[in-house]
mmCIF file of C-alpha atoms in Angstrom:
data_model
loop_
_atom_site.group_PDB
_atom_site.id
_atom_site.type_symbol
_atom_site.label_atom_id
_atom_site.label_comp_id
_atom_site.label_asym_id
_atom_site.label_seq_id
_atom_site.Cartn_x
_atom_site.Cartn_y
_atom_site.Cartn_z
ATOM 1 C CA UNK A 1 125.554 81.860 78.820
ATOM 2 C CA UNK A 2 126.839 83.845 76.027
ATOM 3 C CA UNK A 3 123.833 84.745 73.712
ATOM 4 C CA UNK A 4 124.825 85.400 70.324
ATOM 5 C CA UNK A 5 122.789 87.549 67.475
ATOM 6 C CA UNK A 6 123.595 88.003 63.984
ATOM 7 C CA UNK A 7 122.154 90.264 61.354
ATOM 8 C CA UNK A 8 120.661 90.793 59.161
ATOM 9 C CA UNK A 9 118.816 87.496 58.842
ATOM 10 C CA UNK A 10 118.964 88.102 55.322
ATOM 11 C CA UNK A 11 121.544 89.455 52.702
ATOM 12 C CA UNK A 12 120.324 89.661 49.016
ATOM 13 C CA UNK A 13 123.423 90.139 47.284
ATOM 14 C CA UNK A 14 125.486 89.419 43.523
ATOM 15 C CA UNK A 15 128.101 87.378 42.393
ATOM 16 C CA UNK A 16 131.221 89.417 42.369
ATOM 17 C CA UNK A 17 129.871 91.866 45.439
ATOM 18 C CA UNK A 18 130.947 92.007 49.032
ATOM 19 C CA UNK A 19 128.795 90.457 52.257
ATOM 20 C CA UNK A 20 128.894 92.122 55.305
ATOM 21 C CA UNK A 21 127.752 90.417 58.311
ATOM 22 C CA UNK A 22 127.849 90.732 62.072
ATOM 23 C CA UNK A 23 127.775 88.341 64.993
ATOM 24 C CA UNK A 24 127.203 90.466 68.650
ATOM 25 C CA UNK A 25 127.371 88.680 71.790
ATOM 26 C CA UNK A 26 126.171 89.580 75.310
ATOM 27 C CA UNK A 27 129.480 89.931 76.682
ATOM 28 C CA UNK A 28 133.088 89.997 75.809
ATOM 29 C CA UNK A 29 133.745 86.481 74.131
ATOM 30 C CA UNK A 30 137.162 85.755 75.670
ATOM 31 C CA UNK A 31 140.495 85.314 73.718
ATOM 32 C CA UNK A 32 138.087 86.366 71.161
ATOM 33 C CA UNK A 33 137.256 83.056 70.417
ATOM 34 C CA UNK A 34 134.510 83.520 67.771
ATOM 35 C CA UNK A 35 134.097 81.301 64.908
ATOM 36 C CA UNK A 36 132.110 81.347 61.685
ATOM 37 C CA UNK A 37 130.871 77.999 59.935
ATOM 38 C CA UNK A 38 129.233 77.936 56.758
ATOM 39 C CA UNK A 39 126.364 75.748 55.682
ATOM 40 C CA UNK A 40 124.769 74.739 52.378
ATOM 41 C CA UNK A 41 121.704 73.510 52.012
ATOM 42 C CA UNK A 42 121.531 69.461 52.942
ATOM 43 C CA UNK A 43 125.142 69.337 54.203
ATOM 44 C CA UNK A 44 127.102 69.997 57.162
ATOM 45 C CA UNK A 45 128.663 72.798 58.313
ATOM 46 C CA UNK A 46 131.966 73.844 57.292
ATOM 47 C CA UNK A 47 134.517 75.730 60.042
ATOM 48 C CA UNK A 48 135.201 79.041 58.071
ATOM 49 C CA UNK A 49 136.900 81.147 60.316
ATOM 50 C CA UNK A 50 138.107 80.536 64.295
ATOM 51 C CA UNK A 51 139.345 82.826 66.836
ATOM 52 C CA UNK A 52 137.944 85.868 64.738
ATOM 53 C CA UNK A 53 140.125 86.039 62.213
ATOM 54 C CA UNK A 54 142.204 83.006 61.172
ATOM 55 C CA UNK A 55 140.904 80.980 58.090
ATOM 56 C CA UNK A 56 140.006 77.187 58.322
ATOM 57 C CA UNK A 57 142.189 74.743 56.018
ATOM 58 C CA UNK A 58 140.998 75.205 52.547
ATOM 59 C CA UNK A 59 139.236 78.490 52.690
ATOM 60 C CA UNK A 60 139.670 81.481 50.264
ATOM 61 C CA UNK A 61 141.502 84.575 51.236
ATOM 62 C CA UNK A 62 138.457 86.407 50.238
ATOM 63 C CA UNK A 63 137.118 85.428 53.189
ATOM 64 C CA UNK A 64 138.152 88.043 56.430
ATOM 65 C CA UNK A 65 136.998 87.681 60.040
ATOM 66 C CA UNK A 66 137.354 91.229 62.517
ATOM 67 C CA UNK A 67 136.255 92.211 65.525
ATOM 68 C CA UNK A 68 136.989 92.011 69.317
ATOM 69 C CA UNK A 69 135.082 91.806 72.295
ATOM 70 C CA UNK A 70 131.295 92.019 71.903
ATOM 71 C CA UNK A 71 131.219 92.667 68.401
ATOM 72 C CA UNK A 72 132.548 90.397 64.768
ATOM 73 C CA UNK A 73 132.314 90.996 61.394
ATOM 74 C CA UNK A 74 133.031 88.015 58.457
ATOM 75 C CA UNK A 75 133.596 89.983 55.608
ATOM 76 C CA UNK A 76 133.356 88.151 52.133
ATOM 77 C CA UNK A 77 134.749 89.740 49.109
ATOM 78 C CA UNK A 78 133.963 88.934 44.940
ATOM 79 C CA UNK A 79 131.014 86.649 46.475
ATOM 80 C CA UNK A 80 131.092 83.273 44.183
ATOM 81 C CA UNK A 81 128.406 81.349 43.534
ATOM 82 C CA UNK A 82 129.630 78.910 45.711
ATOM 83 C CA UNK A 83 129.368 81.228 48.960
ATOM 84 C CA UNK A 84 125.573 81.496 48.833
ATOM 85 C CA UNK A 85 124.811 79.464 51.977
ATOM 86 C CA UNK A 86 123.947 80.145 55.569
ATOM 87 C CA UNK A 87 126.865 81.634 58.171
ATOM 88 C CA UNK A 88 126.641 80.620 61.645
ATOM 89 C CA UNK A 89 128.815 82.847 64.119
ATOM 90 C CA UNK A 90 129.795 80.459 66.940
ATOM 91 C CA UNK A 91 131.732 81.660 70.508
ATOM 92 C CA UNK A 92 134.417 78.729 71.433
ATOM 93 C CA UNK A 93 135.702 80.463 74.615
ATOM 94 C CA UNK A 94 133.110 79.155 77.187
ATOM 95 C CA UNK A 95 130.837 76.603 78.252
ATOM 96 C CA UNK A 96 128.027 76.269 77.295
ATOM 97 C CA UNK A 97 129.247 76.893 73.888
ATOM 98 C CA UNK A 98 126.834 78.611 71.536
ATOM 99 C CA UNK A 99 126.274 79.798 67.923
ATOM 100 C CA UNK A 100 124.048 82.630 66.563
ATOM 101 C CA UNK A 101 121.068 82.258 64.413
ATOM 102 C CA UNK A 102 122.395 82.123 61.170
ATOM 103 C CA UNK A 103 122.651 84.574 58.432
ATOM 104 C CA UNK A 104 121.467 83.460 55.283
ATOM 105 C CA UNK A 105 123.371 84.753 51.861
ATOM 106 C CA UNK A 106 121.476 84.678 49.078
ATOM 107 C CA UNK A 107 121.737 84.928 45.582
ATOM 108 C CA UNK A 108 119.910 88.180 44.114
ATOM 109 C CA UNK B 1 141.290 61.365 55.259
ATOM 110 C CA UNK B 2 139.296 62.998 57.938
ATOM 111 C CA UNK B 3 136.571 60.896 58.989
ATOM 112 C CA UNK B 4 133.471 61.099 61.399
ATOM 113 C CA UNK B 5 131.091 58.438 60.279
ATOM 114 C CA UNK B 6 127.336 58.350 61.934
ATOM 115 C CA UNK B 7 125.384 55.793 63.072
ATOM 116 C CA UNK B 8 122.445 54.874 65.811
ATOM 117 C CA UNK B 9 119.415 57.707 64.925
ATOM 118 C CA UNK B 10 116.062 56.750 64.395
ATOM 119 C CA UNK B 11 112.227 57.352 65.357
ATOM 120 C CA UNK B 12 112.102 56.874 68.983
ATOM 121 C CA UNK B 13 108.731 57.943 71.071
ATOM 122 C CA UNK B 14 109.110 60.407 73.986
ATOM 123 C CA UNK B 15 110.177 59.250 76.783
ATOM 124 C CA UNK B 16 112.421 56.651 74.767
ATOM 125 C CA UNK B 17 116.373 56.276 74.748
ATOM 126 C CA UNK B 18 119.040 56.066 71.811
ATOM 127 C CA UNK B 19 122.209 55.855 71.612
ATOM 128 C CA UNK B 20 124.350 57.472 68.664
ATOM 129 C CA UNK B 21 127.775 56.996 67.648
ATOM 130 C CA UNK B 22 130.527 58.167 65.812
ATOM 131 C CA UNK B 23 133.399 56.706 64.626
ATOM 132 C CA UNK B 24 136.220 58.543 63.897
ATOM 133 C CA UNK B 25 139.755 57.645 61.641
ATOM 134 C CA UNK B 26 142.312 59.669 59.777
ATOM 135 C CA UNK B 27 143.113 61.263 62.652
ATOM 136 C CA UNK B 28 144.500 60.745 66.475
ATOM 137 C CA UNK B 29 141.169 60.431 68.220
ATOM 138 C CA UNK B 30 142.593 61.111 71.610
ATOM 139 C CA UNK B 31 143.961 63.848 70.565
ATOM 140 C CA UNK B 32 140.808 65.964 70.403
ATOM 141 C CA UNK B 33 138.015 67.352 71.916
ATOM 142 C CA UNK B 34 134.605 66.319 70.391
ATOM 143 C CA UNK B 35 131.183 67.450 70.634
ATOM 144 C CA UNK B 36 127.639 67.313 69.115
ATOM 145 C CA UNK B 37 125.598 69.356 67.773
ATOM 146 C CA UNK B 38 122.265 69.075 66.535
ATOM 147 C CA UNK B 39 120.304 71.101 64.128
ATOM 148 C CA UNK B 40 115.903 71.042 65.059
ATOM 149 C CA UNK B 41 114.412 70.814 60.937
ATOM 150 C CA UNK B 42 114.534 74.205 59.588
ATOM 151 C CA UNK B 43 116.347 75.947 62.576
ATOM 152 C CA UNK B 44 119.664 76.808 63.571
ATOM 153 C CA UNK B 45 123.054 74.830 65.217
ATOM 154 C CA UNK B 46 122.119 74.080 69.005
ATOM 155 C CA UNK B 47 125.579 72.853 70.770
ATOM 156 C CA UNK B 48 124.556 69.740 73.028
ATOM 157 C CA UNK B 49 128.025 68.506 74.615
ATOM 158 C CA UNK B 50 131.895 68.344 74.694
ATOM 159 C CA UNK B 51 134.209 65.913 76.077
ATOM 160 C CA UNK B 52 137.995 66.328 76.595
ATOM 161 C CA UNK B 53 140.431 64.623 75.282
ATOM 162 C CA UNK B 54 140.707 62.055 77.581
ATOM 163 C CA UNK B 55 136.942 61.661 79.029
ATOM 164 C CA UNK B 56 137.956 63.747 82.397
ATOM 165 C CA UNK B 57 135.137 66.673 81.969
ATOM 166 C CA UNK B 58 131.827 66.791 79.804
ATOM 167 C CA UNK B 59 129.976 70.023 79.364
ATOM 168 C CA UNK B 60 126.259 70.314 78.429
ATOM 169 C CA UNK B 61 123.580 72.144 77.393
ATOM 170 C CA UNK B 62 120.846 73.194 79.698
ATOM 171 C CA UNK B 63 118.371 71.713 77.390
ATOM 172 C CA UNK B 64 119.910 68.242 77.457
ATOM 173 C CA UNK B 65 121.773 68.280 81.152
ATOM 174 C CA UNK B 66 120.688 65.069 83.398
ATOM 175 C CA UNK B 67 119.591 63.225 80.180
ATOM 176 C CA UNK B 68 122.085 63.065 77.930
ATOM 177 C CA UNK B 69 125.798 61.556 78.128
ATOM 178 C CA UNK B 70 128.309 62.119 76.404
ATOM 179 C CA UNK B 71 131.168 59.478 76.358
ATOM 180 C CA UNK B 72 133.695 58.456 74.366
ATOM 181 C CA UNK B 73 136.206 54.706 74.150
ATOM 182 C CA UNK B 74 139.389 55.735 73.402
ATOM 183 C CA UNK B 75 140.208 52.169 72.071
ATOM 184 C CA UNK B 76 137.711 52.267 69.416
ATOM 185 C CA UNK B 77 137.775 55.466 68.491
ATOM 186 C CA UNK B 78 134.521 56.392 68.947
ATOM 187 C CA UNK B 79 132.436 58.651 70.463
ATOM 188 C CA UNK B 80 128.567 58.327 72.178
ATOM 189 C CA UNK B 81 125.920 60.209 72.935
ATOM 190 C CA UNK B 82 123.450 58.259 75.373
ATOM 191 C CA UNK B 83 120.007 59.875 75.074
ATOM 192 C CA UNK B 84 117.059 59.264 77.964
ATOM 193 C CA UNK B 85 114.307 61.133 78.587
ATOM 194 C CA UNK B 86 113.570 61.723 74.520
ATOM 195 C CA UNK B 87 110.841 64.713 74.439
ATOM 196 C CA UNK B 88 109.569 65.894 71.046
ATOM 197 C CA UNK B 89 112.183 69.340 70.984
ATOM 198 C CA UNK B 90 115.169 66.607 70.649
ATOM 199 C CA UNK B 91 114.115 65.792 67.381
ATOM 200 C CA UNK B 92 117.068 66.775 65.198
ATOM 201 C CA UNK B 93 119.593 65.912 62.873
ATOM 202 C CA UNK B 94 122.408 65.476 65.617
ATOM 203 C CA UNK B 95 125.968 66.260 64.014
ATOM 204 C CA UNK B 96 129.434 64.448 65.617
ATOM 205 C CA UNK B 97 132.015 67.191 65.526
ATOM 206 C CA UNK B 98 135.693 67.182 65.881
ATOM 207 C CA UNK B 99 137.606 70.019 67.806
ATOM 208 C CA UNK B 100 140.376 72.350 67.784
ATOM 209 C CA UNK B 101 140.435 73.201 71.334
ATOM 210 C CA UNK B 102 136.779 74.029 71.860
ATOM 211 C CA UNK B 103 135.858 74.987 68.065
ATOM 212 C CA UNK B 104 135.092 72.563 65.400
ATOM 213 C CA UNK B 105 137.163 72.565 63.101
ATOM 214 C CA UNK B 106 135.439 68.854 60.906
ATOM 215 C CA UNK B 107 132.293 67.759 61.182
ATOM 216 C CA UNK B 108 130.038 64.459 60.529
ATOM 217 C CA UNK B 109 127.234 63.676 58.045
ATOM 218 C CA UNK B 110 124.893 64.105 60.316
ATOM 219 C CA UNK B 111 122.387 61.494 61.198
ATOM 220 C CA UNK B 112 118.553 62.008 62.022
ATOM 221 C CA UNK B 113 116.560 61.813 65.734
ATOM 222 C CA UNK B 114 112.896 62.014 65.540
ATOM 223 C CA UNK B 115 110.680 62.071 68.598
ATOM 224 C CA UNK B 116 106.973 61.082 67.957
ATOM 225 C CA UNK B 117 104.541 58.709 69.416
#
Protein backbone atom coordinates (compact mmCIF):
# COMPACT_ATOMS: atom_id res chain seq x y z
CA UNK A 1 0.00 0.00 0.00
CA UNK A 2 1.07 3.35 -1.00
CA UNK A 3 1.17 5.59 2.19
CA UNK A 4 0.79 9.08 1.47
CA UNK A 5 1.94 12.27 3.79
CA UNK A 6 1.32 15.79 3.25
CA UNK A 7 2.66 18.86 4.96
CA UNK A 8 2.47 20.98 6.63
CA UNK A 9 -0.80 20.15 8.36
CA UNK A 10 -1.29 23.68 8.48
CA UNK A 11 -0.75 26.79 6.15
CA UNK A 12 -1.69 30.25 7.63
CA UNK A 13 -1.71 32.29 4.69
CA UNK A 14 -3.50 35.81 2.87
CA UNK A 15 -5.74 36.48 0.26
CA UNK A 16 -3.75 37.36 -2.77
CA UNK A 17 -0.51 35.08 -1.54
CA UNK A 18 0.73 31.79 -2.86
CA UNK A 19 0.19 28.09 -1.01
CA UNK A 20 2.71 25.70 -1.25
CA UNK A 21 1.97 22.24 -0.40
CA UNK A 22 3.42 18.77 -0.75
CA UNK A 23 2.02 15.27 -0.97
CA UNK A 24 5.14 12.39 -0.58
CA UNK A 25 4.40 8.88 -1.04
CA UNK A 26 6.30 5.71 -0.06
CA UNK A 27 7.11 4.77 -3.44
CA UNK A 28 6.97 5.91 -6.97
CA UNK A 29 3.12 6.50 -7.65
CA UNK A 30 2.95 5.09 -11.19
CA UNK A 31 2.00 7.08 -14.39
CA UNK A 32 2.18 9.63 -11.77
CA UNK A 33 -1.21 9.28 -11.02
CA UNK A 34 -1.61 11.71 -8.08
CA UNK A 35 -4.60 13.73 -7.55
CA UNK A 36 -5.57 16.65 -5.34
CA UNK A 37 -9.31 17.21 -4.12
CA UNK A 38 -10.36 20.08 -2.26
CA UNK A 39 -12.82 20.21 0.58
CA UNK A 40 -14.81 22.92 2.37
CA UNK A 41 -16.15 22.66 5.40
CA UNK A 42 -19.73 20.54 5.34
CA UNK A 43 -19.40 19.59 1.65
CA UNK A 44 -17.84 17.14 -0.49
CA UNK A 45 -14.80 17.01 -2.01
CA UNK A 46 -14.05 18.56 -5.19
CA UNK A 47 -11.38 16.71 -7.85
CA UNK A 48 -8.81 19.64 -8.26
CA UNK A 49 -6.09 18.27 -10.03
CA UNK A 50 -5.45 14.40 -11.54
CA UNK A 51 -2.48 12.78 -12.86
CA UNK A 52 -0.24 15.57 -11.19
CA UNK A 53 -0.80 18.20 -13.18
CA UNK A 54 -3.97 18.44 -15.30
CA UNK A 55 -6.86 20.66 -13.87
CA UNK A 56 -10.42 19.22 -13.14
CA UNK A 57 -13.41 20.85 -15.25
CA UNK A 58 -14.04 24.19 -13.80
CA UNK A 59 -10.90 24.91 -11.92
CA UNK A 60 -8.78 28.15 -12.06
CA UNK A 61 -5.50 28.30 -13.84
CA UNK A 62 -4.11 29.56 -10.66
CA UNK A 63 -4.17 26.35 -9.57
CA UNK A 64 -0.68 24.14 -10.72
CA UNK A 65 0.05 20.51 -9.84
CA UNK A 66 4.19 19.25 -10.23
CA UNK A 67 6.01 16.60 -9.31
CA UNK A 68 6.99 12.99 -10.32
CA UNK A 69 7.66 9.95 -8.63
CA UNK A 70 7.68 10.09 -4.82
CA UNK A 71 7.24 13.60 -4.47
CA UNK A 72 3.99 16.48 -5.63
CA UNK A 73 3.54 19.85 -5.14
CA UNK A 74 -0.18 21.80 -5.76
CA UNK A 75 0.84 25.14 -6.05
CA UNK A 76 -1.96 27.87 -5.64
CA UNK A 77 -1.34 31.34 -6.75
CA UNK A 78 -3.39 34.99 -5.70
CA UNK A 79 -5.15 32.61 -2.96
CA UNK A 80 -9.06 33.78 -3.01
CA UNK A 81 -11.13 33.61 -0.37
CA UNK A 82 -12.78 30.90 -1.84
CA UNK A 83 -9.59 28.49 -1.72
CA UNK A 84 -9.44 28.39 2.09
CA UNK A 85 -10.43 24.73 2.54
CA UNK A 86 -8.71 21.45 3.18
CA UNK A 87 -6.45 19.66 0.14
CA UNK A 88 -6.37 16.04 0.08
CA UNK A 89 -3.46 14.53 -2.17
CA UNK A 90 -4.86 11.21 -3.44
CA UNK A 91 -2.61 8.33 -5.58
CA UNK A 92 -5.07 6.78 -8.44
CA UNK A 93 -2.43 4.38 -9.87
CA UNK A 94 -2.94 1.34 -7.52
CA UNK A 95 -5.09 -0.62 -5.44
CA UNK A 96 -5.75 -0.04 -2.58
CA UNK A 97 -6.17 3.49 -3.53
CA UNK A 98 -5.28 6.05 -0.89
CA UNK A 99 -5.25 9.79 -0.03
CA UNK A 100 -3.01 11.76 2.40
CA UNK A 101 -4.06 13.45 5.51
CA UNK A 102 -5.15 16.60 4.41
CA UNK A 103 -3.64 19.96 4.44
CA UNK A 104 -5.68 22.52 5.80
CA UNK A 105 -5.45 26.32 4.20
CA UNK A 106 -6.40 28.79 6.28
CA UNK A 107 -7.22 32.21 6.28
CA UNK A 108 -4.59 34.43 8.33
CA UNK B 1 -26.40 17.48 -14.84
CA UNK B 2 -24.07 15.26 -12.98
CA UNK B 3 -25.80 13.41 -10.42
CA UNK B 4 -24.93 10.94 -7.50
CA UNK B 5 -27.84 11.01 -5.15
CA UNK B 6 -27.49 9.11 -1.53
CA UNK B 7 -29.61 7.11 0.23
CA UNK B 8 -29.71 3.99 2.93
CA UNK B 9 -27.33 5.45 6.13
CA UNK B 10 -28.46 5.40 9.47
CA UNK B 11 -27.66 4.36 13.25
CA UNK B 12 -27.02 0.76 13.10
CA UNK B 13 -25.42 -1.17 16.35
CA UNK B 14 -22.18 -3.17 15.87
CA UNK B 15 -22.42 -6.09 14.56
CA UNK B 16 -25.47 -4.78 12.36
CA UNK B 17 -25.77 -4.56 8.41
CA UNK B 18 -26.81 -1.62 5.95
CA UNK B 19 -27.02 -1.24 2.80
CA UNK B 20 -26.34 2.22 0.94
CA UNK B 21 -27.04 3.31 -2.43
CA UNK B 22 -26.43 5.63 -4.99
CA UNK B 23 -28.14 6.54 -7.83
CA UNK B 24 -26.56 8.01 -10.51
CA UNK B 25 -28.04 10.17 -13.91
CA UNK B 26 -26.63 12.75 -16.25
CA UNK B 27 -24.23 10.56 -17.19
CA UNK B 28 -23.54 6.89 -18.86
CA UNK B 29 -23.36 4.87 -15.68
CA UNK B 30 -21.67 1.96 -17.31
CA UNK B 31 -19.35 3.89 -18.49
CA UNK B 32 -17.44 4.43 -15.25
CA UNK B 33 -15.70 3.19 -12.52
CA UNK B 34 -17.21 4.05 -9.05
CA UNK B 35 -16.12 3.89 -5.61
CA UNK B 36 -16.77 5.01 -1.98
CA UNK B 37 -15.26 6.74 0.23
CA UNK B 38 -15.96 7.57 3.63
CA UNK B 39 -14.79 10.31 5.84
CA UNK B 40 -14.64 9.05 10.16
CA UNK B 41 -16.13 12.78 11.92
CA UNK B 42 -13.31 15.10 12.04
CA UNK B 43 -10.71 12.92 10.09
CA UNK B 44 -9.54 12.50 6.75
CA UNK B 45 -10.86 10.61 3.17
CA UNK B 46 -10.45 6.71 3.80
CA UNK B 47 -11.02 4.94 0.18
CA UNK B 48 -13.32 1.78 0.92
CA UNK B 49 -13.96 0.17 -2.70
CA UNK B 50 -14.02 0.36 -6.57
CA UNK B 51 -15.88 -1.50 -9.07
CA UNK B 52 -15.26 -1.57 -12.87
CA UNK B 53 -17.24 -0.64 -15.27
CA UNK B 54 -18.99 -3.58 -15.81
CA UNK B 55 -18.99 -5.37 -12.18
CA UNK B 56 -15.96 -7.86 -13.34
CA UNK B 57 -13.35 -6.80 -10.39
CA UNK B 58 -13.95 -4.97 -6.93
CA UNK B 59 -11.04 -3.73 -4.92
CA UNK B 60 -11.11 -3.05 -1.14
CA UNK B 61 -9.72 -1.73 1.68
CA UNK B 62 -8.07 -3.82 4.28
CA UNK B 63 -10.22 -2.27 6.85
CA UNK B 64 -13.48 -3.25 5.17
CA UNK B 65 -12.30 -6.60 3.06
CA UNK B 66 -14.69 -9.79 3.85
CA UNK B 67 -17.44 -7.37 5.10
CA UNK B 68 -18.24 -5.09 2.76
CA UNK B 69 -19.55 -5.43 -1.01
CA UNK B 70 -19.49 -3.42 -3.37
CA UNK B 71 -21.98 -3.95 -6.32
CA UNK B 72 -23.51 -2.16 -8.74
CA UNK B 73 -27.11 -2.89 -11.38
CA UNK B 74 -26.30 -1.61 -14.46
CA UNK B 75 -30.09 -1.35 -15.32
CA UNK B 76 -30.84 1.00 -12.64
CA UNK B 77 -28.07 2.85 -12.51
CA UNK B 78 -27.11 2.43 -9.26
CA UNK B 79 -24.53 1.51 -7.20
CA UNK B 80 -24.38 -0.53 -3.48
CA UNK B 81 -22.41 -0.89 -0.82
CA UNK B 82 -23.57 -3.99 1.39
CA UNK B 83 -22.18 -3.50 4.91
CA UNK B 84 -21.93 -6.66 7.62
CA UNK B 85 -20.01 -6.91 10.39
CA UNK B 86 -20.69 -2.93 11.44
CA UNK B 87 -17.92 -2.17 14.28
CA UNK B 88 -17.84 1.31 15.84
CA UNK B 89 -14.53 2.62 13.38
CA UNK B 90 -17.19 2.35 10.31
CA UNK B 91 -18.97 5.12 11.56
CA UNK B 92 -18.65 7.73 8.81
CA UNK B 93 -20.13 9.88 6.43
CA UNK B 94 -19.67 7.37 3.41
CA UNK B 95 -19.34 9.41 0.01
CA UNK B 96 -20.53 7.62 -3.63
CA UNK B 97 -17.90 8.73 -6.09
CA UNK B 98 -17.74 8.69 -9.78
CA UNK B 99 -14.42 7.86 -11.71
CA UNK B 100 -12.15 8.81 -14.38
CA UNK B 101 -10.27 5.69 -14.65
CA UNK B 102 -9.38 5.15 -11.01
CA UNK B 103 -9.63 8.97 -9.79
CA UNK B 104 -12.76 10.71 -8.93
CA UNK B 105 -13.42 13.06 -10.83
CA UNK B 106 -17.65 13.90 -9.11
CA UNK B 107 -18.67 13.05 -6.04
CA UNK B 108 -22.05 12.50 -3.88
CA UNK B 109 -23.59 14.40 -0.94
CA UNK B 110 -22.54 12.19 1.25
CA UNK B 111 -24.80 10.37 3.58
CA UNK B 112 -24.13 9.43 7.37
CA UNK B 113 -23.22 5.69 9.08
CA UNK B 114 -23.15 5.64 12.76
CA UNK B 115 -22.21 2.58 14.75
CA UNK B 116 -23.41 2.59 18.45
CA UNK B 117 -25.27 0.30 20.68
Amino acid sequence: EIVLTQSPGTLSLSPGETATLSCRATQTVGNNYLAWHQQKPGQAPRLVIYTTSHRASGIPDRFSGSGSGTDFTLTISRLEPEDFAVYYCQQHAYAPLTFGGGTRVEMK
Amino acid sequence: QVQLVQSGGGVVQPGGSLRLSCAASGFRFSDRVMQWVRQAPGKGLEWVALIQRDGSDQYYADSVQGRFTISRDLSKNTLYLAMNGLRPEDTAVYYCARGAGWVVDFWGQGTLVTVSS
